[in-house]
mmCIF file of C-alpha atoms in Angstrom:
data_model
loop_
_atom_site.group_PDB
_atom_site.id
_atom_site.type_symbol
_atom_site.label_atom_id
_atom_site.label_comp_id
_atom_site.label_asym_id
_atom_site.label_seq_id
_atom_site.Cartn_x
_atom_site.Cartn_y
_atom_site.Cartn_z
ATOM 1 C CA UNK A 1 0.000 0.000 0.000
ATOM 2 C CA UNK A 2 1.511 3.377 -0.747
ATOM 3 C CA UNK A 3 1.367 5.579 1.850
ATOM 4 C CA UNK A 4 0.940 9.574 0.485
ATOM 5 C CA UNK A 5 3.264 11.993 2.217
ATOM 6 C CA UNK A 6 1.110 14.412 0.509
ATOM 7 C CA UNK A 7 -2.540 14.532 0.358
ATOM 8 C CA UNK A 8 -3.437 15.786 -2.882
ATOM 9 C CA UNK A 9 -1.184 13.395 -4.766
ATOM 10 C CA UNK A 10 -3.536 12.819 -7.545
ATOM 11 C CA UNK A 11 -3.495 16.619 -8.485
ATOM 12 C CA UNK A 12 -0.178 17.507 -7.545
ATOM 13 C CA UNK A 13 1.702 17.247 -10.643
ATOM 14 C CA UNK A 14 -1.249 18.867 -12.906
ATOM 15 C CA UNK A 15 -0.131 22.452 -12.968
ATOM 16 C CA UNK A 16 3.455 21.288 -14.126
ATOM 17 C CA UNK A 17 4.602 21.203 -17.946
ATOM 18 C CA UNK A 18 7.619 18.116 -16.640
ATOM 19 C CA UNK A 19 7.034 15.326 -14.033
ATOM 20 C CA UNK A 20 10.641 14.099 -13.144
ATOM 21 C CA UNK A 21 10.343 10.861 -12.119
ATOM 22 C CA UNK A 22 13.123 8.601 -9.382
ATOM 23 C CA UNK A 23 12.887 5.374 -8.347
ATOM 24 C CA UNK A 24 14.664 4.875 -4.782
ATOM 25 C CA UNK A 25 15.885 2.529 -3.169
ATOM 26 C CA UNK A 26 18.631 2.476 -0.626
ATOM 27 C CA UNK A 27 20.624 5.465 -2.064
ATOM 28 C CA UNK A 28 21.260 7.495 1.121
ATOM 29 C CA UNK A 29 24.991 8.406 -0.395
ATOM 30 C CA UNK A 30 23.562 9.257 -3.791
ATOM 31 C CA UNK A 31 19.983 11.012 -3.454
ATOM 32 C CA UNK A 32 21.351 14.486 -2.129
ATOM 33 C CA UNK A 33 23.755 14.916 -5.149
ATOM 34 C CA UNK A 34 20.299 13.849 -7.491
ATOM 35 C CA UNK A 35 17.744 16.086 -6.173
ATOM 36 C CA UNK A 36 20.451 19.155 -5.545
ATOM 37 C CA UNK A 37 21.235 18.807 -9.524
ATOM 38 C CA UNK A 38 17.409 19.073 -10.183
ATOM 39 C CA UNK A 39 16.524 21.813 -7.477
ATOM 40 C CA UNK A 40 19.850 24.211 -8.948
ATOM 41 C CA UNK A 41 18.638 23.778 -12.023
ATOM 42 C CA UNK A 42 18.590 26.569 -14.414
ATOM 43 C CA UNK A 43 14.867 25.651 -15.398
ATOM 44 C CA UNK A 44 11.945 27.415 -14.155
ATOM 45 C CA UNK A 45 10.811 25.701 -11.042
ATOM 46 C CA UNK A 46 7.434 26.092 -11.863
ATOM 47 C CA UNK A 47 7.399 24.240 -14.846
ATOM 48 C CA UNK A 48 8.744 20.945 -13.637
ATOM 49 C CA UNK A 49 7.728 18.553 -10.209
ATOM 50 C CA UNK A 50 9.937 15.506 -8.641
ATOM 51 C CA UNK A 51 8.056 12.391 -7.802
ATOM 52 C CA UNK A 52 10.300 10.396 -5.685
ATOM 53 C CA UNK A 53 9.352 6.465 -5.183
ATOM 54 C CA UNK A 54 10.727 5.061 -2.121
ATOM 55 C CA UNK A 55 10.544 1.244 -2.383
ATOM 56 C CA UNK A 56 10.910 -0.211 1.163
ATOM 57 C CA UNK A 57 14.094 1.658 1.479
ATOM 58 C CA UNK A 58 15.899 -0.030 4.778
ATOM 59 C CA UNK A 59 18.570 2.981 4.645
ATOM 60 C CA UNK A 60 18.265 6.641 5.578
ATOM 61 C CA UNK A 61 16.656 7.393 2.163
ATOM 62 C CA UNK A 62 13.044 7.979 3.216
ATOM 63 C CA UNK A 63 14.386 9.972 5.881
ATOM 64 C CA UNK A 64 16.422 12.719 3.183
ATOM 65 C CA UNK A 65 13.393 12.171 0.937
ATOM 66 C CA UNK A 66 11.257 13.562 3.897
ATOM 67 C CA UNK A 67 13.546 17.133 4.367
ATOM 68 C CA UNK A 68 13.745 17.774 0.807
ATOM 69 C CA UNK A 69 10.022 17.771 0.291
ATOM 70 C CA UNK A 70 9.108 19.816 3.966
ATOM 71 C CA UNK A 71 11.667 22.353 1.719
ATOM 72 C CA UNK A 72 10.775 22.422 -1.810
ATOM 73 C CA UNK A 73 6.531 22.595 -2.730
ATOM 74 C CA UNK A 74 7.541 20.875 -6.261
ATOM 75 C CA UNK A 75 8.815 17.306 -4.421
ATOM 76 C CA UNK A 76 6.146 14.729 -3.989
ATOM 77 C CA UNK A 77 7.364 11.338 -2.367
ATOM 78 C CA UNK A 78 5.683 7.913 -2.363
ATOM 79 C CA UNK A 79 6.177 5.448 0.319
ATOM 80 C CA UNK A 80 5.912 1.680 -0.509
ATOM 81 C CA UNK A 81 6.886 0.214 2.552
ATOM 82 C CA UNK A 82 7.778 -3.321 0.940
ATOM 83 C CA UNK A 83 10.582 -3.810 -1.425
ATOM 84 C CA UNK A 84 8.903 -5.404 -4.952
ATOM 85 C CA UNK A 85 11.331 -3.892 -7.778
ATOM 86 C CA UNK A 86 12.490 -1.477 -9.931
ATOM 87 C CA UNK A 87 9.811 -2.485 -12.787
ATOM 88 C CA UNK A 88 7.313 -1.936 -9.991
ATOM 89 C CA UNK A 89 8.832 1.229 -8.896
ATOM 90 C CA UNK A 90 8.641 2.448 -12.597
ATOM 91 C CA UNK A 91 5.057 1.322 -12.950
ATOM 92 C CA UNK A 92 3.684 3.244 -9.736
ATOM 93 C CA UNK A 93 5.697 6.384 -10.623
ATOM 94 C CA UNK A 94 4.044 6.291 -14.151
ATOM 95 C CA UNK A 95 0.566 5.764 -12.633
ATOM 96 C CA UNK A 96 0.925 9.346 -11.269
ATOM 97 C CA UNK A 97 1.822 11.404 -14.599
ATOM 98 C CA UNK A 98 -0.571 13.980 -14.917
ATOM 99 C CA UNK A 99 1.962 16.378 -17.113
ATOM 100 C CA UNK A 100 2.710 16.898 -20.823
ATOM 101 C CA UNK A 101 5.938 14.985 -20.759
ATOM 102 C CA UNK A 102 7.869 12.853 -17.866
ATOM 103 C CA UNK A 103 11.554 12.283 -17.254
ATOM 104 C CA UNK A 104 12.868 9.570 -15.374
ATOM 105 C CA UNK A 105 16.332 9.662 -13.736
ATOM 106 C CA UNK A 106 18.205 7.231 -11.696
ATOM 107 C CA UNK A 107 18.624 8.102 -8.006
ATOM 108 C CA UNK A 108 22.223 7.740 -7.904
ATOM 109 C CA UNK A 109 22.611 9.657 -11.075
ATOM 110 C CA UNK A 110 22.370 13.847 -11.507
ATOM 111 C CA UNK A 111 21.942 16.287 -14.471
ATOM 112 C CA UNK A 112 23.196 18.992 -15.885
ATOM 113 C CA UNK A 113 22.478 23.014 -15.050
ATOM 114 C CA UNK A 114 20.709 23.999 -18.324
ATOM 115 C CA UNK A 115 20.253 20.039 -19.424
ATOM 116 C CA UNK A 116 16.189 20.224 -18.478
ATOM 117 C CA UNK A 117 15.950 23.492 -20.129
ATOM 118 C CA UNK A 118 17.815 21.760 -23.508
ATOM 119 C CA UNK A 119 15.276 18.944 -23.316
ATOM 120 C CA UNK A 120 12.238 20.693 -23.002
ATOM 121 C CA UNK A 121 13.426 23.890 -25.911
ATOM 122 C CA UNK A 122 14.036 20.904 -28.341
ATOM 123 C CA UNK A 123 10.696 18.676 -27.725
ATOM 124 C CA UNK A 124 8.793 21.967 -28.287
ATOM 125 C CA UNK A 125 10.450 23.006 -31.000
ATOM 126 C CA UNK A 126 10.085 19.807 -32.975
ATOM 127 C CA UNK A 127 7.077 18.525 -31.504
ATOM 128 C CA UNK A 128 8.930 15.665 -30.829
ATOM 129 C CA UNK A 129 7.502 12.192 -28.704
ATOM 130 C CA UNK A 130 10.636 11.224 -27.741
ATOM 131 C CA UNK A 131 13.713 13.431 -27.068
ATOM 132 C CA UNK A 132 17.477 12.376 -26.322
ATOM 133 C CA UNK A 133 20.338 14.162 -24.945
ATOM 134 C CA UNK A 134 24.278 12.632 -25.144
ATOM 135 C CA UNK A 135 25.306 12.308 -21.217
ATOM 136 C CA UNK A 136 28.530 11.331 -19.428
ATOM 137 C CA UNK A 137 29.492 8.461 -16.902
ATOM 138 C CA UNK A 138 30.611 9.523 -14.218
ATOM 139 C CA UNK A 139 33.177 6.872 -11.765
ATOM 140 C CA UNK A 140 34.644 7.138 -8.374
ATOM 141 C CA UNK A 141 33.610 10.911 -8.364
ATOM 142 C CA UNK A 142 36.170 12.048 -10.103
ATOM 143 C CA UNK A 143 36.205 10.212 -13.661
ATOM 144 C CA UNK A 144 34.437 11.390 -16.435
ATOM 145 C CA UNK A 145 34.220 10.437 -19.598
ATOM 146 C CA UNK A 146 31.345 10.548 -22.464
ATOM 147 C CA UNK A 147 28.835 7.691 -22.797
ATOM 148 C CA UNK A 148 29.302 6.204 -26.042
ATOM 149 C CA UNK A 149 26.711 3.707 -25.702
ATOM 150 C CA UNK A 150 23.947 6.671 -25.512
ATOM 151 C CA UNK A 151 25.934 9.029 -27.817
ATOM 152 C CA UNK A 152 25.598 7.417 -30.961
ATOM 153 C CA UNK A 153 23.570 9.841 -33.366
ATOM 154 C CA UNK A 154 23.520 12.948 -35.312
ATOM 155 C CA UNK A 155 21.087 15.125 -36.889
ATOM 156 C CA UNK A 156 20.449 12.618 -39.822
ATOM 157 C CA UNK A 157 19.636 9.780 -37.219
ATOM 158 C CA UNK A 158 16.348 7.949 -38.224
ATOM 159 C CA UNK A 159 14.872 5.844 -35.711
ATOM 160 C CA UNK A 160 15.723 2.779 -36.973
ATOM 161 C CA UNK A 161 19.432 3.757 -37.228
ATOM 162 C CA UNK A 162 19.259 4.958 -33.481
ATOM 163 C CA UNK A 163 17.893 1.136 -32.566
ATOM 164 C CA UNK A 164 20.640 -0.187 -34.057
ATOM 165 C CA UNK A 165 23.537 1.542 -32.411
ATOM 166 C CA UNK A 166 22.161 2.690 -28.963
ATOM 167 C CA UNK A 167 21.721 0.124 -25.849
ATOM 168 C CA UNK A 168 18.232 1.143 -24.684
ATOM 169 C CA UNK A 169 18.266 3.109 -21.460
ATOM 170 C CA UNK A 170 14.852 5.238 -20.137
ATOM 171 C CA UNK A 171 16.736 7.876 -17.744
ATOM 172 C CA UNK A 172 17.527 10.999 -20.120
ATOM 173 C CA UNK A 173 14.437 10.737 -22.117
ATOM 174 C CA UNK A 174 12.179 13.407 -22.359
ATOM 175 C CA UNK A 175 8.497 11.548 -22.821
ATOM 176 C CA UNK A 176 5.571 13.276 -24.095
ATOM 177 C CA UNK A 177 2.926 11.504 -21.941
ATOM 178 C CA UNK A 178 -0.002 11.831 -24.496
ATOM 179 C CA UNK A 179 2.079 9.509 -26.910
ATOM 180 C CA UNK A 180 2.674 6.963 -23.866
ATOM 181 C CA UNK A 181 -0.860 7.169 -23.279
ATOM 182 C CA UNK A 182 -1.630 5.508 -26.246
ATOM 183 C CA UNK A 183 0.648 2.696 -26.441
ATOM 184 C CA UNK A 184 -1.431 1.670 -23.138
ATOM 185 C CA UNK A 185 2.476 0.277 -21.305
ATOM 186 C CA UNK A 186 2.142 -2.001 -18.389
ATOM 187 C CA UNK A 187 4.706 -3.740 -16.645
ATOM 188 C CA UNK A 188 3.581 -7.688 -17.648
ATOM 189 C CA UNK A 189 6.034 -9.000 -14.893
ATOM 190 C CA UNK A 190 7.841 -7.888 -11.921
ATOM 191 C CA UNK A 191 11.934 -7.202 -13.184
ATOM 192 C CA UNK A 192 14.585 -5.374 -11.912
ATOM 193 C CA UNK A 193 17.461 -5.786 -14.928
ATOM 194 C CA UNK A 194 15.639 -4.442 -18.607
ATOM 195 C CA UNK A 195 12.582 -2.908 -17.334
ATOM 196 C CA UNK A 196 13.891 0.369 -19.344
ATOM 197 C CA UNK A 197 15.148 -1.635 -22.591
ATOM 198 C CA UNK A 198 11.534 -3.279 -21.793
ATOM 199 C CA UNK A 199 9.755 -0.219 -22.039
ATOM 200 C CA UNK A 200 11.409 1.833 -24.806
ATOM 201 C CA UNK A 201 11.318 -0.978 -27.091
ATOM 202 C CA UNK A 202 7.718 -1.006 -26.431
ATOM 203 C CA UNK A 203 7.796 3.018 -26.929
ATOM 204 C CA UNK A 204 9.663 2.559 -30.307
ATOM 205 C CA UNK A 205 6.999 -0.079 -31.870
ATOM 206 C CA UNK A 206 4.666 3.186 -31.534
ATOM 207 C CA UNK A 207 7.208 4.421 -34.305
ATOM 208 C CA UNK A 208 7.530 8.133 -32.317
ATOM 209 C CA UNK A 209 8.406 11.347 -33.870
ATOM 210 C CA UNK A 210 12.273 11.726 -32.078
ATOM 211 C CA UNK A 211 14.413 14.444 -31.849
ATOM 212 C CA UNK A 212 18.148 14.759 -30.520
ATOM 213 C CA UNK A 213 20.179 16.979 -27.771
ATOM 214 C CA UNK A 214 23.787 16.813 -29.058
ATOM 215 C CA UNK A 215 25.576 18.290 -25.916
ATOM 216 C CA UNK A 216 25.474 16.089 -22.817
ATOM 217 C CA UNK A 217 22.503 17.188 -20.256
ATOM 218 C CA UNK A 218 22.942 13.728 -17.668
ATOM 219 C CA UNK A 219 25.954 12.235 -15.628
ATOM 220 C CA UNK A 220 25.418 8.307 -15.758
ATOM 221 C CA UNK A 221 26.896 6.895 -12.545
ATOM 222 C CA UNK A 222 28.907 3.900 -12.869
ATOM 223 C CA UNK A 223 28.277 2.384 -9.465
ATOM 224 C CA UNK A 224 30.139 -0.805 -9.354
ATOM 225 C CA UNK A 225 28.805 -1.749 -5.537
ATOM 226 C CA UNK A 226 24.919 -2.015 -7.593
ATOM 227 C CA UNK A 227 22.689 -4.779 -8.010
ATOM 228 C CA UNK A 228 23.453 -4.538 -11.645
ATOM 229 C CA UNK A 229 27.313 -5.359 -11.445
ATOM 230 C CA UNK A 230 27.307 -8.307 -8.783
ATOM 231 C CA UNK A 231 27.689 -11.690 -10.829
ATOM 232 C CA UNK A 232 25.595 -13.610 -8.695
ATOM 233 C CA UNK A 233 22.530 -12.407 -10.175
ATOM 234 C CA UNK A 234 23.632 -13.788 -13.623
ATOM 235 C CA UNK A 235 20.789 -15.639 -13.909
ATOM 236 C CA UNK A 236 18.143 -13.499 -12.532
ATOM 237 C CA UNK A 237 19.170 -10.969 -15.437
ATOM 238 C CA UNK A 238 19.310 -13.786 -17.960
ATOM 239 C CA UNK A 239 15.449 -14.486 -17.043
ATOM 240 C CA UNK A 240 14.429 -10.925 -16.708
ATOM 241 C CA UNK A 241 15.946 -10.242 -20.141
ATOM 242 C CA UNK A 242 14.043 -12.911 -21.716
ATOM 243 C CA UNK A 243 10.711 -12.097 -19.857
ATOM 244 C CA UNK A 244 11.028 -8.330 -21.161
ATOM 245 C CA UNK A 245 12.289 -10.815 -24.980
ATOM 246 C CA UNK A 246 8.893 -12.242 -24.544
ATOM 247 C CA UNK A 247 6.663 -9.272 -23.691
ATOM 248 C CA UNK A 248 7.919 -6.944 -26.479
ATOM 249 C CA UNK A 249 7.272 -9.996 -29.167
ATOM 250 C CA UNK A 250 4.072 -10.649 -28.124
ATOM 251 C CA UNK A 251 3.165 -7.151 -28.227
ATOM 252 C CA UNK A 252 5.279 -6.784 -31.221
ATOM 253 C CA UNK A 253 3.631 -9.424 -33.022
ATOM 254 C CA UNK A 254 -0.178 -8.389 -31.817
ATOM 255 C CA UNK A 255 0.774 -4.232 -33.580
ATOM 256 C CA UNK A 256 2.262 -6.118 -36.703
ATOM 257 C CA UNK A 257 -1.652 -7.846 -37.324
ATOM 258 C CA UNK A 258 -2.928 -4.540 -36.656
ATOM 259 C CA UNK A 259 -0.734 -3.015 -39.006
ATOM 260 C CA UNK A 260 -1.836 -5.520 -41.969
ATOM 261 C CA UNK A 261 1.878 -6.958 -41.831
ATOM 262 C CA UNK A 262 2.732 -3.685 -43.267
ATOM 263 C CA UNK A 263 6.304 -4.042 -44.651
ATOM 264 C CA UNK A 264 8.166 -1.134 -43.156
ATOM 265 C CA UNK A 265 6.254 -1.473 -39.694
ATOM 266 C CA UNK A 266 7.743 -5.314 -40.067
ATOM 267 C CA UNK A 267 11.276 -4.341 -41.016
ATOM 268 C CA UNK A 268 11.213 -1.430 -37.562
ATOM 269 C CA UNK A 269 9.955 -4.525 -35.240
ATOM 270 C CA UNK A 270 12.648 -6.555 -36.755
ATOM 271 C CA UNK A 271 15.442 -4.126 -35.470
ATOM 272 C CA UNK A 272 13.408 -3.913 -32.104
ATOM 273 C CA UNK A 273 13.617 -7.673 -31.454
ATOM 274 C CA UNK A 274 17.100 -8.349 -32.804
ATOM 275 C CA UNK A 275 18.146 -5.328 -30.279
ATOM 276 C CA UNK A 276 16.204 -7.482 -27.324
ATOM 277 C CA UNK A 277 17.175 -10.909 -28.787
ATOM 278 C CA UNK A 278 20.980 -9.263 -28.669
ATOM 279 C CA UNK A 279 20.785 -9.271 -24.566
ATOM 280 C CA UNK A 280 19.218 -12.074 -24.131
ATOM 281 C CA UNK A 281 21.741 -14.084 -26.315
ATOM 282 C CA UNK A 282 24.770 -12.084 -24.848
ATOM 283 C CA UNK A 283 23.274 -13.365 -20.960
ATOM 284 C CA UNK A 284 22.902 -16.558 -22.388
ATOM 285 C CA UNK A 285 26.336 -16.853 -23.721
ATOM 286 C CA UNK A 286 27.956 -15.312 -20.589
ATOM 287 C CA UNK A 287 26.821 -17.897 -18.836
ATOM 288 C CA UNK A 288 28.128 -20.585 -20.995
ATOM 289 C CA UNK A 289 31.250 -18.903 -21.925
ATOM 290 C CA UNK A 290 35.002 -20.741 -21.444
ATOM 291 C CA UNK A 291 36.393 -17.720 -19.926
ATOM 292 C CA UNK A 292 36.926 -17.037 -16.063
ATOM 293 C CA UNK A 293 33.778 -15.208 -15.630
ATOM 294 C CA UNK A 294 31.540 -17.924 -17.170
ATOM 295 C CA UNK A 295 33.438 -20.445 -15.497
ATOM 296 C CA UNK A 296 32.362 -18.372 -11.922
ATOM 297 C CA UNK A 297 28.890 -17.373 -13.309
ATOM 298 C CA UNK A 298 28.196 -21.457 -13.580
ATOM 299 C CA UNK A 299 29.915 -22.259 -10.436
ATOM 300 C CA UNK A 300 27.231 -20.086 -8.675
ATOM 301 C CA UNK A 301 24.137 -21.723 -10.727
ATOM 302 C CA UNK A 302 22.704 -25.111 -9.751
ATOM 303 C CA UNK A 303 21.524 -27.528 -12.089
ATOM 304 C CA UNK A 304 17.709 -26.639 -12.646
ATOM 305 C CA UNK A 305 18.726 -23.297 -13.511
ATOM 306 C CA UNK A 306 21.463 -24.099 -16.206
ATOM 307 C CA UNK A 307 18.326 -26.690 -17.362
ATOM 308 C CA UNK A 308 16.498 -23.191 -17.398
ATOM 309 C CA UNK A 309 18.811 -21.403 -19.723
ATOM 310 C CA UNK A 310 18.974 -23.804 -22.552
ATOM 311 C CA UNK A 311 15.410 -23.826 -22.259
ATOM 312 C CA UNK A 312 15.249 -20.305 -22.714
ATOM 313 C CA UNK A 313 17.088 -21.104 -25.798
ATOM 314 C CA UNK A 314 14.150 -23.568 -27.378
ATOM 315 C CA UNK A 315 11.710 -21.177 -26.343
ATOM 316 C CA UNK A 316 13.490 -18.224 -28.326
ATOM 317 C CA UNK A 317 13.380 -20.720 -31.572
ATOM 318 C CA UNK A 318 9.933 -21.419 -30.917
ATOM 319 C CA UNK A 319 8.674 -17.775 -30.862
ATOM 320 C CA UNK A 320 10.888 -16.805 -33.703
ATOM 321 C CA UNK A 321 9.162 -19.761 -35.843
ATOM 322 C CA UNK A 322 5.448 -18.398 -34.849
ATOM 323 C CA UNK A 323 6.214 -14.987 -34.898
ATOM 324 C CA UNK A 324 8.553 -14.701 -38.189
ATOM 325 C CA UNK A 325 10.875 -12.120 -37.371
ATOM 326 C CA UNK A 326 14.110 -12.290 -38.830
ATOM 327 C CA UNK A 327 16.919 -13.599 -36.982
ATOM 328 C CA UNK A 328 20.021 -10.892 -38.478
ATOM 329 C CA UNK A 329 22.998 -9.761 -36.624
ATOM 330 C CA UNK A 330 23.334 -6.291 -35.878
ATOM 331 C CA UNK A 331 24.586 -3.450 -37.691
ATOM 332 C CA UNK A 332 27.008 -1.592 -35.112
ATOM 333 C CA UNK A 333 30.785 -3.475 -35.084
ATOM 334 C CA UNK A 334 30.829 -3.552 -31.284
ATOM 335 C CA UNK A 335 27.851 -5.825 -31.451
ATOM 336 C CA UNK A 336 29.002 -7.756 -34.171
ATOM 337 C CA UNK A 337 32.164 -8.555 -32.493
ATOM 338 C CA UNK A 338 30.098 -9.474 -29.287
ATOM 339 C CA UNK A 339 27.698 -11.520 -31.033
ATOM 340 C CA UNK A 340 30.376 -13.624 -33.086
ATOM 341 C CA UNK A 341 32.310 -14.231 -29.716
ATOM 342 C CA UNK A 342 28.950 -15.829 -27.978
ATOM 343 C CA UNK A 343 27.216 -17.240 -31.147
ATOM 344 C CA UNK A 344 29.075 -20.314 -31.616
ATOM 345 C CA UNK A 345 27.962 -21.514 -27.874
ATOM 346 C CA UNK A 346 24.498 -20.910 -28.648
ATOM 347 C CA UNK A 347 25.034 -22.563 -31.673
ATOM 348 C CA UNK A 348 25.824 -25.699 -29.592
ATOM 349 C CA UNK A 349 23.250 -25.492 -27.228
ATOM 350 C CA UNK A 350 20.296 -25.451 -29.638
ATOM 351 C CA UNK A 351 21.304 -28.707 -31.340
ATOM 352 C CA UNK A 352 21.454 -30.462 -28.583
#
């Protein structure tokens, strides 16, 4: 149950053009240095609010949640007092957009001065559904360093071009909300690894009207003590992933019969999946890689669930063979290289 820390949550967020959206949990250290970014920011306060969504935080983070918003009027907070998951987290904070567009960013992450501003000039200016801005990553507070994974495009980008070279990643994404409206999004399954690639690939089967930031306007922290980056949830990401594979080709598959199999709708889904199928294969092949890091990823994985992977393999030939999209490796060289290192094992596994 989600306790309100203010009554008139419903309404709160209606007289603001920007809800900015964070998902917390446990990030005492890192909340301060988020919501300070936002706050300083050189955007008029009284176009954007902050909906913060504390998710059975066991740390002090409800607690600095709880002074920011007795400070600022434009800080909402809700409490969930039990821990059920990032995807979850998303969901409820997206249940409360009442504004023209919605940002999300990650709690232990923080923006730039003007980068709001940037966002919001451009998605006016072009109309745009979807707007992107280049960002940095920032490591061990003092490292910085641009992002190539979300820097790859130019003016000339199309959308399909921008599927193919970008790893999918919700935080620095301006939304317009009517446009999410009408791809009707819901969370199918609880996930806490590819609940973002889950949602934008959903976002990009609604073929949006997108429009670029080209100076960086987010600092991407690279926090190496996450969930995200301990190997013993290797296979908790590999099912995720293929949950999130699942949900976008059966949703996929449902818009391409409303379409009339229309051939360039067919050939964007195409680049959608082969991005998802790309995760799900590189998860799959991590964990039956030679190298050390397979060898430690299998140690840590009993017998059912290395059963469970090659099954996840079967099913992924079974939906491909229903569904009839196209199987093709991708067209940026890093992925290439990735998927030739991984596709011989997964080779293997589906003959046997």
């Amino acid at each position: 149950m989600i306790n309100r820390f203010k009554e008139n949550v419903n309404n709160f967020n209606c007289k603001y053009k920007i809800s900015i959206l964070i998902p917390c949990y446990n990030v005492e250290k890192y909340i301060n240095r988020c919501l300070d970014s936002l706050i300083n920011s050189t955007f008029d306060k009284n176009m954007y609010c902050i909906i913060c969504y504390d998710d059975g935080s066991n740390d002090k983070t409800l607690k600095i949640l709880r002074k920011y918003v007795t400070k600022y009027d434009n800080i909402i907070i809700l409490d969930n007092r039990i821990n059920q998951g990032t995807s979850h987290a998303r969901q409820q904070l997206l249940n409360h957009v009442k504004t023209e567009y919605f940002y999300f960013v990650d709690a232990d992450d923080f923006v730039e001065k003007d980068g709001l501003f940037k966002m919001y000039k451009v998605a006016q200016e072009t109309n745009a559904e979807l707007t992107f801005a280049k960002s940095y990553i920032y490591k061990s507070n003092k490292k910085i360093k641009m992002n190539w994974f979300s820097n790859h495009f130019s003016k000339r980008t199309t959308l399909i071009q921008y599927i193919n070279n970008n790893l999918f990643y919700i935080w620095n994404v301006l939304v317009k909300s009517d446009f999410f409206i009408k791809t009707n999004f819901k969370y199918s399954h609880n996930t806490s690894c590819g609940e973002d690639h889950l949602l934008l690939s959903i976002l990009f089967a609604y073929n949006p009207k997108i429009a670029f930031v080209y100076s960086p306007t987010y600092y991407y922290f690279k926090n190496m003590m996450s969930q995200m980056n301990k190997p013993n949830i290797a296979f908790h990401r590999l099912t995720d992933n293929f949950l999130n594979f699942k949900q976008i080709c059966d949703e996929l598959k449902e818009k391409c019969d409303l379409m009339g199999r229309d051939d360039s709708y067919i050939k964007l889904c195409n680049v959608i999946v082969r991005n998802s199928l790309f995760i799900v294969l590189m998860n799959i092949g991590m964990v039956f890689s030679r190298t050390l890091r397979g060898k430690k990823i299998r140690e840590e994985l009993n017998e059912n669930q290395i059963i469970k992977c090659k099954e996840f393999l079967h099913q992924i030939k079974k939906i491909f063979e229903s569904n009839n999209f196209q199987i093709i490796l991708p067209n940026s060289w890093w992925k290439k290289i990735t998927a030739f290192i991984y596709i011989h094992h997964i080779v293997k596994l589906l003959k046997k």
